[in-house]
């Protein structure tokens, strides 16, 4: 469609594929493996569809009274379109995270991929900095800790982990503020040891998993040979009386 046509100037299928291929090439030049790049693009596409579905679902109003048969038919049609949009979003997500979706081929949870770890890092850092400051005592084991955290989840759960973390931080804001004030950077406890993890942005992610999947977290923690005292210290700080 040309500009002279006066219609909506939406990208067509060829243009969308061109943008996808361009992004894949740029990510490849930056050293991102093609599988990770394709998954990231797929998650963006699935997310855009899911957000559109959510927005349209929330915008529907009750059927009017003046022309009930017409309104009923119109809303039935809108419902069908929304259901198909949801189905497209679901198929796109499955393509991004794999057909297994919930688990690996033998029921196991696959190891976290580089891009999944990086997405988790991007999610936890601003949340951590909303409660405390950057610490010079950060133990610098971010990748290992996040790999253990992500190992408790299926690929599909990892796809929505940033939202889960944000909800966790909002639901426990007061408790997190007290914990970091008492044990984190800037507190009287500034030495390495059992509270070291409070000097790392990954502490938010570990706390969420301690609340949601403690047994699975300890299994993954042991598998990557992280210090058990870090989990114990984080648990003590989290459960400290107000």
PDB file of C-alpha atoms in Angstrom, residues 29-198:
ATOM      1  CA  UNK A  29      27.602  -9.428  14.939  1.00  0.00           C
ATOM      2  CA  UNK A  30      27.349  -8.714  18.675  1.00  0.00           C
ATOM      3  CA  UNK A  31      28.115 -12.359  19.400  1.00  0.00           C
ATOM      4  CA  UNK A  32      24.608 -13.511  20.319  1.00  0.00           C
ATOM      5  CA  UNK A  33      24.006 -17.135  19.236  1.00  0.00           C
ATOM      6  CA  UNK A  34      21.271 -17.485  16.633  1.00  0.00           C
ATOM      7  CA  UNK A  35      19.091 -19.726  18.823  1.00  0.00           C
ATOM      8  CA  UNK A  36      19.174 -17.187  21.675  1.00  0.00           C
ATOM      9  CA  UNK A  37      18.456 -14.343  19.279  1.00  0.00           C
ATOM     10  CA  UNK A  38      15.495 -16.167  17.720  1.00  0.00           C
ATOM     11  CA  UNK A  39      14.079 -16.945  21.154  1.00  0.00           C
ATOM     12  CA  UNK A  40      14.357 -13.334  22.241  1.00  0.00           C
ATOM     13  CA  UNK A  41      12.617 -12.104  19.095  1.00  0.00           C
ATOM     14  CA  UNK A  42       9.949 -14.784  19.502  1.00  0.00           C
ATOM     15  CA  UNK A  43       9.269 -13.677  23.080  1.00  0.00           C
ATOM     16  CA  UNK A  44       8.867 -10.088  21.912  1.00  0.00           C
ATOM     17  CA  UNK A  45       6.414 -11.161  19.232  1.00  0.00           C
ATOM     18  CA  UNK A  46       4.433 -13.375  21.620  1.00  0.00           C
ATOM     19  CA  UNK A  47       4.430 -10.615  24.222  1.00  0.00           C
ATOM     20  CA  UNK A  48       3.140  -8.018  21.782  1.00  0.00           C
ATOM     21  CA  UNK A  49       0.258 -10.318  20.852  1.00  0.00           C
ATOM     22  CA  UNK A  50      -0.486 -11.140  24.487  1.00  0.00           C
ATOM     23  CA  UNK A  51      -0.515  -7.475  25.492  1.00  0.00           C
ATOM     24  CA  UNK A  52      -2.819  -6.654  22.580  1.00  0.00           C
ATOM     25  CA  UNK A  53      -5.128  -9.458  23.707  1.00  0.00           C
ATOM     26  CA  UNK A  54      -5.111  -8.117  27.277  1.00  0.00           C
ATOM     27  CA  UNK A  55      -5.819  -4.559  26.156  1.00  0.00           C
ATOM     28  CA  UNK A  56      -8.692  -5.570  23.899  1.00  0.00           C
ATOM     29  CA  UNK A  57     -10.158  -7.910  26.494  1.00  0.00           C
ATOM     30  CA  UNK A  58     -10.202  -5.116  29.047  1.00  0.00           C
ATOM     31  CA  UNK A  59     -11.803  -2.695  26.609  1.00  0.00           C
ATOM     32  CA  UNK A  60     -14.911  -4.731  25.952  1.00  0.00           C
ATOM     33  CA  UNK A  61     -18.127  -3.329  27.413  1.00  0.00           C
ATOM     34  CA  UNK A  62     -21.419  -4.934  28.182  1.00  0.00           C
ATOM     35  CA  UNK A  63     -23.867  -5.369  25.310  1.00  0.00           C
ATOM     36  CA  UNK A  64     -26.172  -2.431  24.709  1.00  0.00           C
ATOM     37  CA  UNK A  65     -29.921  -2.461  25.193  1.00  0.00           C
ATOM     38  CA  UNK A  66     -31.173  -0.670  22.064  1.00  0.00           C
ATOM     39  CA  UNK A  67     -30.513  -3.387  19.517  1.00  0.00           C
ATOM     40  CA  UNK A  68     -29.870  -6.548  21.502  1.00  0.00           C
ATOM     41  CA  UNK A  69     -29.594  -9.011  18.560  1.00  0.00           C
ATOM     42  CA  UNK A  70     -27.103  -6.751  16.791  1.00  0.00           C
ATOM     43  CA  UNK A  71     -25.062  -6.175  19.956  1.00  0.00           C
ATOM     44  CA  UNK A  72     -25.084  -9.881  20.767  1.00  0.00           C
ATOM     45  CA  UNK A  73     -23.784 -10.770  17.317  1.00  0.00           C
ATOM     46  CA  UNK A  74     -21.183  -8.037  17.418  1.00  0.00           C
ATOM     47  CA  UNK A  75     -19.800  -9.145  20.751  1.00  0.00           C
ATOM     48  CA  UNK A  76     -19.832 -12.793  19.704  1.00  0.00           C
ATOM     49  CA  UNK A  77     -17.693 -11.814  16.736  1.00  0.00           C
ATOM     50  CA  UNK A  78     -15.355  -9.776  18.911  1.00  0.00           C
ATOM     51  CA  UNK A  79     -15.034 -12.715  21.298  1.00  0.00           C
ATOM     52  CA  UNK A  80     -14.118 -15.041  18.432  1.00  0.00           C
ATOM     53  CA  UNK A  81     -11.459 -12.621  17.192  1.00  0.00           C
ATOM     54  CA  UNK A  82     -10.019 -12.319  20.704  1.00  0.00           C
ATOM     55  CA  UNK A  83      -9.900 -16.090  21.096  1.00  0.00           C
ATOM     56  CA  UNK A  84      -8.029 -16.423  17.817  1.00  0.00           C
ATOM     57  CA  UNK A  85      -5.633 -13.636  18.821  1.00  0.00           C
ATOM     58  CA  UNK A  86      -4.970 -15.500  22.065  1.00  0.00           C
ATOM     59  CA  UNK A  87      -4.356 -18.705  20.131  1.00  0.00           C
ATOM     60  CA  UNK A  88      -1.849 -16.943  17.860  1.00  0.00           C
ATOM     61  CA  UNK A  89      -0.055 -15.559  20.932  1.00  0.00           C
ATOM     62  CA  UNK A  90       0.086 -19.056  22.411  1.00  0.00           C
ATOM     63  CA  UNK A  91       1.490 -20.585  19.230  1.00  0.00           C
ATOM     64  CA  UNK A  92       4.101 -17.846  18.987  1.00  0.00           C
ATOM     65  CA  UNK A  93       5.188 -18.433  22.586  1.00  0.00           C
ATOM     66  CA  UNK A  94       5.445 -22.186  22.013  1.00  0.00           C
ATOM     67  CA  UNK A  95       7.631 -21.546  18.977  1.00  0.00           C
ATOM     68  CA  UNK A  96       9.880 -19.325  21.097  1.00  0.00           C
ATOM     69  CA  UNK A  97      10.339 -21.575  24.147  1.00  0.00           C
ATOM     70  CA  UNK A  98       9.995 -24.965  22.469  1.00  0.00           C
ATOM     71  CA  UNK A  99       7.199 -27.446  22.015  1.00  0.00           C
ATOM     72  CA  UNK A 100       7.773 -29.011  25.456  1.00  0.00           C
ATOM     73  CA  UNK A 101       6.984 -25.657  27.056  1.00  0.00           C
ATOM     74  CA  UNK A 102       6.634 -26.830  30.613  1.00  0.00           C
ATOM     75  CA  UNK A 103       9.555 -29.266  30.847  1.00  0.00           C
ATOM     76  CA  UNK A 104      12.271 -31.085  28.957  1.00  0.00           C
ATOM     77  CA  UNK A 105      11.794 -34.234  26.878  1.00  0.00           C
ATOM     78  CA  UNK A 106      12.346 -36.549  29.869  1.00  0.00           C
ATOM     79  CA  UNK A 107      10.476 -34.372  32.354  1.00  0.00           C
ATOM     80  CA  UNK A 108      13.603 -32.530  33.497  1.00  0.00           C
ATOM     81  CA  UNK A 109      14.093 -28.784  33.537  1.00  0.00           C
ATOM     82  CA  UNK A 110      16.680 -27.834  30.897  1.00  0.00           C
ATOM     83  CA  UNK A 111      19.732 -25.812  31.851  1.00  0.00           C
ATOM     84  CA  UNK A 112      19.362 -22.062  31.570  1.00  0.00           C
ATOM     85  CA  UNK A 113      20.590 -20.573  28.329  1.00  0.00           C
ATOM     86  CA  UNK A 114      22.798 -17.530  28.059  1.00  0.00           C
ATOM     87  CA  UNK A 115      19.961 -15.275  26.932  1.00  0.00           C
ATOM     88  CA  UNK A 116      17.696 -16.471  29.764  1.00  0.00           C
ATOM     89  CA  UNK A 117      20.399 -15.616  32.310  1.00  0.00           C
ATOM     90  CA  UNK A 118      20.881 -12.203  30.730  1.00  0.00           C
ATOM     91  CA  UNK A 119      17.129 -11.506  30.791  1.00  0.00           C
ATOM     92  CA  UNK A 120      17.053 -12.388  34.486  1.00  0.00           C
ATOM     93  CA  UNK A 121      20.015 -10.092  35.142  1.00  0.00           C
ATOM     94  CA  UNK A 122      18.252  -7.207  33.404  1.00  0.00           C
ATOM     95  CA  UNK A 123      15.130  -7.881  35.495  1.00  0.00           C
ATOM     96  CA  UNK A 124      16.738  -8.075  38.942  1.00  0.00           C
ATOM     97  CA  UNK A 125      19.164  -5.149  38.736  1.00  0.00           C
ATOM     98  CA  UNK A 126      16.674  -2.226  38.814  1.00  0.00           C
ATOM     99  CA  UNK A 127      14.582  -3.996  41.455  1.00  0.00           C
ATOM    100  CA  UNK A 128      17.633  -4.419  43.674  1.00  0.00           C
ATOM    101  CA  UNK A 129      18.663  -0.795  43.217  1.00  0.00           C
ATOM    102  CA  UNK A 130      15.178   0.324  44.228  1.00  0.00           C
ATOM    103  CA  UNK A 131      15.906  -1.054  47.721  1.00  0.00           C
ATOM    104  CA  UNK A 132      19.628  -0.482  48.182  1.00  0.00           C
ATOM    105  CA  UNK A 133      22.811   0.652  46.450  1.00  0.00           C
ATOM    106  CA  UNK A 134      25.600  -0.962  44.468  1.00  0.00           C
ATOM    107  CA  UNK A 135      27.954  -2.753  46.831  1.00  0.00           C
ATOM    108  CA  UNK A 136      31.712  -3.096  46.554  1.00  0.00           C
ATOM    109  CA  UNK A 137      31.319  -6.482  48.249  1.00  0.00           C
ATOM    110  CA  UNK A 138      29.226  -7.988  45.446  1.00  0.00           C
ATOM    111  CA  UNK A 139      30.486 -11.603  45.308  1.00  0.00           C
ATOM    112  CA  UNK A 140      30.354 -11.499  41.475  1.00  0.00           C
ATOM    113  CA  UNK A 141      28.714 -14.867  40.953  1.00  0.00           C
ATOM    114  CA  UNK A 142      25.699 -13.474  39.131  1.00  0.00           C
ATOM    115  CA  UNK A 143      25.656 -16.014  36.309  1.00  0.00           C
ATOM    116  CA  UNK A 144      26.027 -18.996  38.637  1.00  0.00           C
ATOM    117  CA  UNK A 145      23.306 -17.803  41.015  1.00  0.00           C
ATOM    118  CA  UNK A 146      20.867 -16.919  38.239  1.00  0.00           C
ATOM    119  CA  UNK A 147      21.525 -20.273  36.540  1.00  0.00           C
ATOM    120  CA  UNK A 148      20.537 -22.002  39.787  1.00  0.00           C
ATOM    121  CA  UNK A 149      17.439 -19.817  40.107  1.00  0.00           C
ATOM    122  CA  UNK A 150      16.346 -20.408  36.512  1.00  0.00           C
ATOM    123  CA  UNK A 151      17.029 -24.114  36.889  1.00  0.00           C
ATOM    124  CA  UNK A 152      13.952 -24.342  39.121  1.00  0.00           C
ATOM    125  CA  UNK A 153      11.687 -23.251  36.253  1.00  0.00           C
ATOM    126  CA  UNK A 154      10.535 -24.496  32.887  1.00  0.00           C
ATOM    127  CA  UNK A 155      11.362 -22.454  29.755  1.00  0.00           C
ATOM    128  CA  UNK A 156       7.800 -21.162  29.724  1.00  0.00           C
ATOM    129  CA  UNK A 157       8.022 -19.992  33.327  1.00  0.00           C
ATOM    130  CA  UNK A 158      11.339 -18.306  32.562  1.00  0.00           C
ATOM    131  CA  UNK A 159       9.661 -16.363  29.773  1.00  0.00           C
ATOM    132  CA  UNK A 160       7.474 -14.575  32.340  1.00  0.00           C
ATOM    133  CA  UNK A 161       9.989 -14.415  35.169  1.00  0.00           C
ATOM    134  CA  UNK A 162      10.575 -10.654  34.989  1.00  0.00           C
ATOM    135  CA  UNK A 163       6.892 -10.048  35.716  1.00  0.00           C
ATOM    136  CA  UNK A 164       6.932 -12.552  38.572  1.00  0.00           C
ATOM    137  CA  UNK A 165       9.954 -10.798  40.124  1.00  0.00           C
ATOM    138  CA  UNK A 166       8.284  -7.398  39.826  1.00  0.00           C
ATOM    139  CA  UNK A 167       5.141  -8.697  41.536  1.00  0.00           C
ATOM    140  CA  UNK A 168       7.218 -10.292  44.304  1.00  0.00           C
ATOM    141  CA  UNK A 169       9.100  -7.049  44.981  1.00  0.00           C
ATOM    142  CA  UNK A 170       5.867  -5.040  45.049  1.00  0.00           C
ATOM    143  CA  UNK A 171       4.064  -7.512  47.319  1.00  0.00           C
ATOM    144  CA  UNK A 172       6.940  -7.555  49.835  1.00  0.00           C
ATOM    145  CA  UNK A 173       8.218  -4.000  49.501  1.00  0.00           C
ATOM    146  CA  UNK A 174       8.221  -3.154  53.217  1.00  0.00           C
ATOM    147  CA  UNK A 175       9.855  -6.418  54.191  1.00  0.00           C
ATOM    148  CA  UNK A 176      12.561  -6.056  51.549  1.00  0.00           C
ATOM    149  CA  UNK A 177      13.275  -2.486  52.634  1.00  0.00           C
ATOM    150  CA  UNK A 178      13.753  -3.619  56.249  1.00  0.00           C
ATOM    151  CA  UNK A 179      15.951  -6.541  55.226  1.00  0.00           C
ATOM    152  CA  UNK A 180      18.334  -4.503  53.090  1.00  0.00           C
ATOM    153  CA  UNK A 181      18.470  -1.715  55.671  1.00  0.00           C
ATOM    154  CA  UNK A 182      19.430  -4.186  58.363  1.00  0.00           C
ATOM    155  CA  UNK A 183      21.730  -6.540  56.460  1.00  0.00           C
ATOM    156  CA  UNK A 184      22.555  -5.091  53.047  1.00  0.00           C
ATOM    157  CA  UNK A 185      24.972  -2.468  51.712  1.00  0.00           C
ATOM    158  CA  UNK A 186      25.290   0.487  54.052  1.00  0.00           C
ATOM    159  CA  UNK A 187      24.245  -1.514  57.106  1.00  0.00           C
ATOM    160  CA  UNK A 188      26.461  -2.406  60.040  1.00  0.00           C
ATOM    161  CA  UNK A 189      26.888  -5.864  58.499  1.00  0.00           C
ATOM    162  CA  UNK A 190      29.273  -5.191  55.618  1.00  0.00           C
ATOM    163  CA  UNK A 191      31.606  -8.172  55.781  1.00  0.00           C
ATOM    164  CA  UNK A 192      31.782 -11.211  53.558  1.00  0.00           C
ATOM    165  CA  UNK A 193      30.171 -14.336  54.931  1.00  0.00           C
ATOM    166  CA  UNK A 194      26.675 -15.696  55.237  1.00  0.00           C
ATOM    167  CA  UNK A 195      25.136 -12.334  54.265  1.00  0.00           C
ATOM    168  CA  UNK A 196      27.285 -11.864  51.162  1.00  0.00           C
ATOM    169  CA  UNK A 197      24.393 -12.495  48.784  1.00  0.00           C
ATOM    170  CA  UNK A 198      22.639  -9.376  50.078  1.00  0.00           C
TER     171      UNK A 198
END
